[in-house]
Coordinates of C-alpha atoms and ligand atoms in Angstrom, one line a residue:
M9 CA 4.0 -62.0 42.9
I10 CA 5.5 -60.8 39.6
I11 CA 5.3 -57.1 39.6
E12 CA 5.0 -55.2 36.1
P13 CA 4.8 -51.4 35.3
K14 CA 1.2 -50.2 35.0
I15 CA 1.3 -46.9 33.3
R16 CA -1.8 -44.6 33.3
G17 CA -1.0 -41.4 31.6
F18 CA 1.8 -39.7 33.4
I19 CA 1.5 -42.0 36.3
C20 CA 2.6 -45.9 37.0
T21 CA 0.2 -47.4 39.6
T22 CA 2.7 -50.5 40.6
A23 CA 6.2 -50.2 41.9
H24 CA 8.9 -52.8 42.5
P25 CA 10.4 -53.3 45.9
T26 CA 13.9 -54.7 44.6
G27 CA 14.0 -52.0 41.9
C28 CA 13.3 -49.1 44.4
A29 CA 15.7 -50.6 46.9
T30 CA 18.4 -50.9 44.3
N31 CA 17.8 -47.1 43.2
V32 CA 18.3 -45.9 46.9
Q33 CA 21.6 -48.4 47.2
R34 CA 22.8 -46.5 43.9
Q35 CA 22.1 -43.1 45.4
V36 CA 23.9 -44.0 48.7
D37 CA 26.9 -45.3 46.6
H38 CA 27.0 -42.0 44.6
V39 CA 27.3 -40.2 47.8
V40 CA 29.8 -42.7 49.8
I41 CA 32.2 -42.9 46.9
K42 CA 32.5 -39.0 46.5
G43 CA 33.6 -39.0 50.4
P44 CA 32.1 -37.1 53.3
I45 CA 30.7 -33.4 53.3
P46 CA 31.9 -32.0 56.5
S47 CA 28.7 -30.2 58.2
D48 CA 27.5 -29.3 61.7
R49 CA 24.0 -29.9 60.5
K50 CA 23.6 -33.4 62.1
R51 CA 20.1 -33.2 62.8
V52 CA 17.9 -32.9 59.7
L53 CA 14.1 -32.8 59.0
V54 CA 13.0 -33.6 55.3
L55 CA 9.5 -32.9 54.2
G56 CA 8.8 -34.7 51.0
C57 CA 11.5 -37.5 52.0
S58 CA 10.7 -40.4 49.8
T59 CA 11.4 -39.8 46.0
G60 CA 12.9 -37.0 43.8
Y61 CA 15.0 -34.2 45.5
G62 CA 13.6 -34.9 48.9
L63 CA 14.9 -38.3 49.2
A64 CA 18.4 -37.3 47.4
S65 CA 18.6 -34.7 50.4
R66 CA 18.0 -37.2 52.8
I67 CA 20.7 -39.7 51.4
V68 CA 23.2 -36.9 50.9
T69 CA 22.8 -35.4 54.6
T70 CA 22.9 -39.0 56.1
F71 CA 25.6 -40.6 54.1
G72 CA 27.5 -37.4 53.4
S73 CA 27.5 -35.7 56.7
G74 CA 26.4 -38.4 59.1
A75 CA 23.1 -36.7 59.9
D76 CA 20.2 -38.2 61.7
T77 CA 17.0 -37.7 59.9
V78 CA 13.1 -37.4 60.4
G79 CA 11.4 -37.6 57.2
V80 CA 7.7 -37.0 55.9
S81 CA 6.0 -38.2 53.2
F82 CA 2.7 -39.5 51.7
E83 CA 2.6 -43.1 50.6
R84 CA 0.4 -46.1 50.0
E85 CA 1.2 -49.1 52.0
P86 CA 1.6 -52.7 50.4
G87 CA -1.0 -55.4 50.4
E88 CA -0.6 -59.2 50.4
A89 CA -0.8 -58.8 46.4
K90 CA -0.8 -55.3 46.0
P91 CA 2.5 -53.2 45.7
A92 CA 3.2 -50.1 47.6
S93 CA 3.9 -46.7 46.3
A94 CA 7.6 -46.4 45.2
G95 CA 7.9 -43.9 47.9
W96 CA 6.9 -46.2 50.5
Y97 CA 9.7 -48.9 49.2
N98 CA 12.1 -46.1 48.9
N99 CA 11.4 -45.0 52.6
R100 CA 12.0 -48.6 53.9
A101 CA 15.2 -49.1 51.7
F102 CA 16.5 -45.8 53.1
E103 CA 15.6 -46.6 56.7
N104 CA 17.5 -50.1 56.7
R105 CA 20.4 -48.5 55.0
A106 CA 20.7 -45.5 57.3
R107 CA 20.3 -47.5 60.4
A108 CA 22.9 -50.2 59.3
A109 CA 25.2 -46.9 59.0
G110 CA 24.5 -46.1 62.6
A111 CA 22.2 -43.1 61.9
K112 CA 18.7 -42.5 63.3
A113 CA 16.1 -42.6 60.5
V114 CA 12.5 -42.1 61.5
T115 CA 9.8 -41.5 58.9
I116 CA 6.2 -40.3 59.4
E117 CA 3.8 -41.2 56.4
G118 CA 0.9 -38.8 56.3
D119 CA -0.5 -35.5 55.0
A120 CA 2.3 -33.1 55.7
F121 CA -0.2 -30.1 55.2
S122 CA -2.2 -31.1 58.4
D123 CA -1.8 -30.1 61.9
A124 CA -1.8 -33.7 63.2
V125 CA 1.2 -34.8 61.0
K126 CA 3.2 -31.3 62.0
A127 CA 2.4 -32.4 65.9
E128 CA 3.5 -36.0 65.2
T129 CA 6.7 -34.9 63.6
I130 CA 7.4 -32.5 66.3
E131 CA 7.2 -35.5 68.7
A132 CA 9.5 -37.6 66.5
I133 CA 12.1 -34.8 66.8
K134 CA 12.0 -34.3 70.6
A135 CA 12.2 -38.0 70.7
N136 CA 14.9 -38.7 68.3
L137 CA 17.0 -35.7 67.7
G138 CA 16.1 -33.1 70.1
Q139 CA 16.2 -30.4 67.9
V140 CA 16.6 -29.7 64.1
D141 CA 19.7 -27.8 62.4
L142 CA 18.1 -28.1 58.8
I143 CA 14.8 -28.4 57.5
V144 CA 14.6 -29.3 53.8
Y145 CA 11.2 -28.7 52.1
S146 CA 10.6 -30.6 49.0
L147 CA 6.9 -31.3 48.8
A148 CA 5.3 -31.6 45.4
S149 CA 1.6 -32.1 45.6
P150 CA -1.5 -31.2 43.4
V151 CA -3.7 -30.7 46.5
R152 CA -3.6 -29.2 49.9
T153 CA -6.3 -28.8 52.5
D154 CA -5.9 -25.7 54.5
P155 CA -5.7 -26.9 58.2
K156 CA -7.1 -23.4 59.5
D157 CA -10.4 -23.8 57.4
G158 CA -10.6 -27.3 56.1
V159 CA -11.0 -26.0 52.4
T160 CA -9.2 -27.9 49.9
Y161 CA -6.9 -26.5 47.0
R162 CA -6.1 -27.9 43.9
S163 CA -3.3 -26.8 42.0
V164 CA -3.3 -26.1 38.0
I165 CA -0.5 -26.1 35.7
K166 CA -1.6 -23.5 33.3
P167 CA -0.3 -20.2 31.7
Y168 CA -1.1 -16.9 33.3
G169 CA -2.6 -13.9 31.6
A170 CA -2.7 -15.3 28.0
P171 CA -3.0 -18.5 26.5
V172 CA 0.1 -20.4 25.3
T173 CA 0.8 -22.5 22.3
S174 CA 3.7 -24.8 22.5
K175 CA 5.3 -27.9 21.2
T176 CA 4.5 -31.0 23.4
L177 CA 5.4 -34.6 23.3
N178 CA 3.3 -37.7 23.8
T179 CA 5.9 -39.9 25.8
A180 CA 3.9 -43.1 25.0
T181 CA 4.0 -42.6 21.5
G182 CA 6.7 -40.3 20.6
E183 CA 4.5 -37.8 18.7
V184 CA 5.2 -34.1 18.8
S185 CA 2.3 -32.3 18.4
E186 CA 1.2 -28.5 19.3
I187 CA -0.9 -27.8 22.3
S188 CA -3.0 -24.6 23.1
V189 CA -3.4 -24.0 26.9
E190 CA -5.9 -21.5 28.1
P191 CA -4.8 -19.2 30.8
A192 CA -5.7 -19.9 34.6
T193 CA -8.6 -18.0 36.1
E194 CA -7.5 -15.8 39.2
E195 CA -9.2 -18.4 41.5
E196 CA -7.0 -21.1 39.9
A197 CA -4.1 -19.1 40.2
A198 CA -4.6 -18.4 43.9
A199 CA -5.4 -22.0 44.7
T200 CA -2.0 -23.2 43.0
V201 CA -0.2 -20.6 45.2
K202 CA -2.0 -22.1 48.1
V203 CA -0.8 -25.5 47.4
M204 CA 2.6 -24.9 46.0
G205 CA 3.5 -21.5 47.5
G206 CA 5.3 -20.8 50.8
E207 CA 2.4 -20.8 53.2
D208 CA 2.8 -24.2 54.4
W209 CA 6.5 -23.9 54.7
E210 CA 5.7 -20.8 57.0
L211 CA 3.5 -23.0 59.1
W212 CA 6.0 -25.8 59.5
I213 CA 8.8 -23.2 60.6
A214 CA 6.3 -21.4 63.0
A215 CA 5.3 -24.8 64.5
L216 CA 8.8 -26.0 64.7
A217 CA 9.8 -22.5 66.6
E218 CA 6.7 -22.6 68.7
A219 CA 7.7 -26.2 70.0
G220 CA 11.2 -25.2 70.8
V221 CA 12.7 -27.9 68.3
L222 CA 14.5 -25.4 65.9
A223 CA 18.3 -25.3 66.7
D224 CA 20.2 -21.9 67.2
G225 CA 21.3 -21.0 63.7
F226 CA 19.1 -23.3 61.8
T227 CA 18.7 -23.1 58.2
T228 CA 15.7 -24.0 55.8
L229 CA 15.7 -24.8 52.1
N230 CA 12.8 -24.9 49.7
Y231 CA 13.2 -26.1 45.9
T232 CA 12.2 -24.2 43.1
Y233 CA 12.8 -24.4 39.2
L234 CA 13.1 -21.3 37.3
G235 CA 14.3 -23.1 34.1
S236 CA 14.8 -22.2 30.5
E237 CA 12.8 -19.8 28.5
L238 CA 11.5 -22.9 26.4
T239 CA 9.4 -23.8 29.4
W240 CA 8.8 -20.3 30.8
P241 CA 5.3 -19.8 29.1
I242 CA 3.9 -23.0 31.1
Y243 CA 6.1 -22.8 34.0
H244 CA 7.8 -19.8 35.2
K245 CA 5.3 -17.5 33.9
G246 CA 2.4 -19.6 34.6
T247 CA 0.7 -20.7 37.8
L248 CA 3.5 -23.0 39.0
G249 CA 5.9 -20.0 38.6
K250 CA 3.6 -17.8 40.7
A251 CA 3.4 -20.2 43.3
K252 CA 7.1 -20.5 43.3
A253 CA 7.6 -16.8 43.5
D254 CA 5.7 -17.1 46.7
L255 CA 8.5 -19.2 47.9
D256 CA 10.8 -16.1 47.8
R257 CA 8.4 -14.1 49.6
A258 CA 8.1 -16.7 52.3
A259 CA 11.9 -17.2 52.5
A260 CA 12.2 -13.3 53.0
A261 CA 9.8 -13.8 55.9
I262 CA 11.4 -16.5 57.6
R263 CA 14.7 -14.6 57.3
A264 CA 13.2 -11.6 58.9
A265 CA 12.0 -13.7 61.9
H266 CA 15.0 -15.8 62.3
G267 CA 18.2 -14.3 60.7
A268 CA 19.7 -13.7 57.5
E269 CA 20.9 -17.4 56.8
A270 CA 17.6 -19.0 58.2
A271 CA 16.0 -19.7 54.7
H272 CA 17.0 -20.0 51.2
V273 CA 15.1 -21.1 48.1
V274 CA 17.5 -23.2 46.0
A275 CA 17.0 -23.4 42.1
L276 CA 17.6 -26.9 40.8
K277 CA 17.5 -28.3 37.3
A278 CA 14.9 -30.1 35.6
V279 CA 15.0 -33.7 36.1
V280 CA 12.5 -36.9 35.8
T281 CA 10.3 -37.2 38.7
Q282 CA 6.8 -38.0 39.4
A283 CA 5.9 -34.4 39.9
S284 CA 7.6 -33.3 36.7
S285 CA 6.3 -35.8 34.3
A286 CA 2.8 -34.3 34.9
I287 CA 3.7 -30.8 33.6
P288 CA 2.9 -30.2 29.9
V289 CA 5.7 -29.2 27.5
V290 CA 8.2 -30.2 30.3
P291 CA 8.8 -34.0 29.2
L292 CA 9.5 -32.8 25.6
Y293 CA 12.0 -30.4 27.2
G294 CA 13.3 -33.1 29.3
T295 CA 14.0 -35.5 26.4
L296 CA 15.8 -32.9 24.8
L297 CA 17.8 -31.9 28.0
I298 CA 18.9 -35.5 28.7
K299 CA 20.6 -35.7 25.3
V300 CA 22.3 -32.5 25.1
E301 CA 23.7 -32.5 28.8
D302 CA 25.0 -36.1 28.0
E303 CA 26.8 -34.8 24.9
L304 CA 28.2 -31.9 26.9
G305 CA 29.2 -34.4 29.8
L306 CA 27.0 -32.1 32.4
G307 CA 24.2 -34.9 32.8
E308 CA 22.9 -34.8 36.5
G309 CA 19.8 -36.6 38.1
P310 CA 18.6 -35.6 41.7
I311 CA 21.3 -37.2 43.5
Q312 CA 24.1 -35.5 41.6
Q313 CA 22.3 -32.2 41.8
I314 CA 21.7 -32.6 45.5
D315 CA 25.2 -33.8 46.0
R316 CA 26.4 -30.5 44.5
L317 CA 24.2 -28.5 46.6
F318 CA 25.6 -29.7 49.9
R319 CA 29.2 -30.6 48.9
E320 CA 30.0 -27.3 46.9
K321 CA 27.0 -24.6 47.1
L322 CA 26.2 -24.7 50.8
T323 CA 29.9 -24.8 51.7
N324 CA 30.6 -21.8 49.7
L325 CA 27.4 -19.6 49.7
K326 CA 26.9 -17.5 46.9
L327 CA 23.3 -16.0 46.3
D328 CA 21.7 -14.6 43.4
D329 CA 19.7 -11.2 43.5
E330 CA 16.8 -13.0 45.0
K331 CA 19.1 -14.6 47.5
R332 CA 18.4 -18.1 46.0
I333 CA 21.1 -20.7 45.8
R334 CA 21.7 -21.7 42.2
V335 CA 22.3 -25.5 41.3
D336 CA 20.8 -24.7 37.9
D337 CA 23.8 -23.3 36.6
W338 CA 24.8 -25.9 34.3
E339 CA 21.2 -26.4 32.7
L340 CA 21.1 -22.7 32.2
S341 CA 24.5 -22.1 30.9
E342 CA 24.9 -20.3 27.6
A343 CA 26.4 -23.3 25.8
M344 CA 23.4 -25.8 27.1
Q345 CA 20.5 -23.2 26.4
A346 CA 21.8 -22.3 22.7
E347 CA 21.9 -26.1 21.8
L348 CA 18.4 -26.7 23.4
K349 CA 16.9 -23.7 21.6
K350 CA 18.5 -24.8 18.2
R351 CA 17.0 -28.2 18.5
W352 CA 13.8 -27.1 20.2
A353 CA 12.9 -25.0 16.6
A354 CA 13.7 -28.1 14.6
L355 CA 11.7 -30.6 17.0
T356 CA 9.0 -32.6 14.8
T357 CA 8.1 -36.3 15.3
E358 CA 10.4 -37.3 12.7
T359 CA 13.4 -35.5 14.0
L360 CA 12.6 -36.3 17.6
P361 CA 14.9 -39.6 17.5
A362 CA 17.9 -37.7 16.2
L363 CA 17.8 -34.6 18.4
A364 CA 16.3 -36.0 21.7
D365 CA 16.7 -39.0 24.0
L366 CA 13.0 -40.5 24.5
P367 CA 14.2 -44.0 25.3
K368 CA 16.2 -42.6 28.0
Y369 CA 13.5 -40.3 29.4
R370 CA 11.2 -43.5 29.3
E371 CA 13.8 -45.5 31.3
E372 CA 14.3 -42.7 34.0
F373 CA 10.5 -42.5 34.2
L374 CA 10.2 -46.3 34.8
K375 CA 13.1 -46.2 37.4
L376 CA 10.9 -43.7 39.5
F377 CA 8.8 -47.0 40.0
G378 CA 11.7 -49.3 40.5
F379 CA 11.5 -50.6 36.9
A380 CA 14.2 -50.7 34.2
V381 CA 16.7 -51.0 36.7
G382 CA 19.8 -52.8 35.6
G383 CA 20.8 -55.8 37.6
V384 CA 17.1 -56.7 38.8
D385 CA 15.5 -59.8 37.6
Y386 CA 11.9 -58.9 37.3
S387 CA 10.9 -62.6 36.6
Q388 CA 11.3 -63.4 40.2
D389 CA 8.6 -63.8 42.6
V390 CA 8.6 -61.1 45.2
D391 CA 6.5 -60.4 48.4
P392 CA 5.2 -56.6 47.8
R393 CA 5.3 -56.3 51.8
V394 CA 9.0 -56.8 51.8
V395 CA 11.8 -54.6 50.8
N396 CA 15.5 -54.9 51.7
Ligands
NAD420 P1 8.6 -35.8 43.7 O1 7.1 -36.0 43.3 O2 9.5 -36.7 43.7 O3 8.5 -35.7 45.4 C1 7.3 -35.1 46.0 C2 7.3 -35.7 47.8 O4 6.3 -34.9 48.4 C3 7.1 -37.1 47.7 O5 8.0 -37.4 48.7 C4 5.7 -37.1 48.1 O6 5.4 -38.3 48.9 C5 5.7 -35.8 49.2 N1 4.4 -35.4 49.2 C6 3.4 -35.2 48.3 N2 2.2 -34.8 49.0 C7 2.3 -34.7 50.3 C8 1.5 -34.7 51.5 N3 0.4 -34.1 51.2 N4 2.2 -34.9 52.6 C9 3.3 -35.3 52.7 N5 4.2 -35.6 51.7 C10 3.8 -35.3 50.4 O7 8.7 -34.6 43.4 P2 10.2 -33.4 43.1 O8 10.4 -33.4 41.7 O9 11.4 -34.3 43.8 O10 9.7 -32.1 43.7 C11 10.5 -31.7 45.0 C12 10.5 -30.3 44.9 O11 11.6 -30.0 44.1 C13 9.3 -29.5 44.4 O12 9.3 -28.2 45.1 C14 9.5 -29.2 43.0 O13 8.9 -28.1 42.4 C15 11.2 -29.0 43.1 N6 11.8 -29.0 41.8 C16 11.7 -30.3 40.9 C17 12.3 -30.2 39.6 C18 12.0 -31.3 38.9 O14 12.5 -31.0 37.7 N7 11.5 -32.4 39.2 C19 13.1 -29.1 39.4 C20 13.4 -27.9 40.3 C21 12.7 -28.0 41.5

């Protein structure tokens, strides 16, 4: 079949197998060209392994440090005439390349929040890795069912305390407008912490510890976004920021139980992913950031960020006051932020083309689903069940 993008709001409901495989190959190439990353962490569990920062983490540990991995993600399988989710294609493309390179790569597709998937993952670790030296927690989900009581919680992306008015962008039309978002209720804020906070991270570490599959001296990383003052009202000071603050609490609890180096929250830069496209205001900030970072020669996508995390930051650990590792240093540099703030103030529908880069943002969004990938012939018939 010929597979074309079908965009519904901030999601694309189709994905292209060849485009996804090409994306994975390019990320592998990025790491291989930069050369090996010496590390003792050879047995790695990646939660949220199929796209964005989790996929990049799996690629960097495998192709940079020669690690064997178990990955967990939530995917849709293909049908005879129905494309799979992009993450399903990415998982298959990753496994093919990892195994060809001599690395073990086992992927579990299911709900990482459930006890059943935790048990299945532990069995896969025992059978394939023995134990794990590194656990990367990179889940981004709008919903979580608590395995203890079966209650389903939904996260909301809203301000906390007071309403927020901000500029925003309709990425389909290029229109810049003002939105006002009402603050979350206490119940909504608590639900967001339930979904995106540290509780499930702690449950994973507890389950792995109880099963005896955590290696001595293991480390676990969880990814956060602190970001620019421009997005603070909707993000850092909003419900998602509350959930992210809970990661700092969970990291401290894991360190208290397992040692000073056992857990770190890692602050990463804003990139275009399925998760970030859904956040109001963030796509407008993203179109500006893409332009300014390219002009300053500091542009990075997920693979560049995660490569820098493992190659430079983890080998020479420097922590901020909250004991976080910072890879958002370029995004938050004074030069970058001063330029972003200046342009933000001048942003209108008319000035957007000169100040920001919406075409590149759209291209990055399509690439998440294997579209707009250079070198792929989209007029070719493909079998949606096959990915190389
Ligand atoms: P993403 O949407 O690309 O990836 C999310 C991953 O979680 C996918 O592999 C998906 O399959 C998996 N997942 C979702 N629900 C699941 C479930 N129930 N069970 C199993 N797997 C599930 O997201 P991302 O942007 O790479 O985000 C990963 C982390 O990085 C998040 O904590 C996010 O807050 C953080 N982060 C993102 C940005 C950004 O700009 N995108 C910036 C800094 C930090």
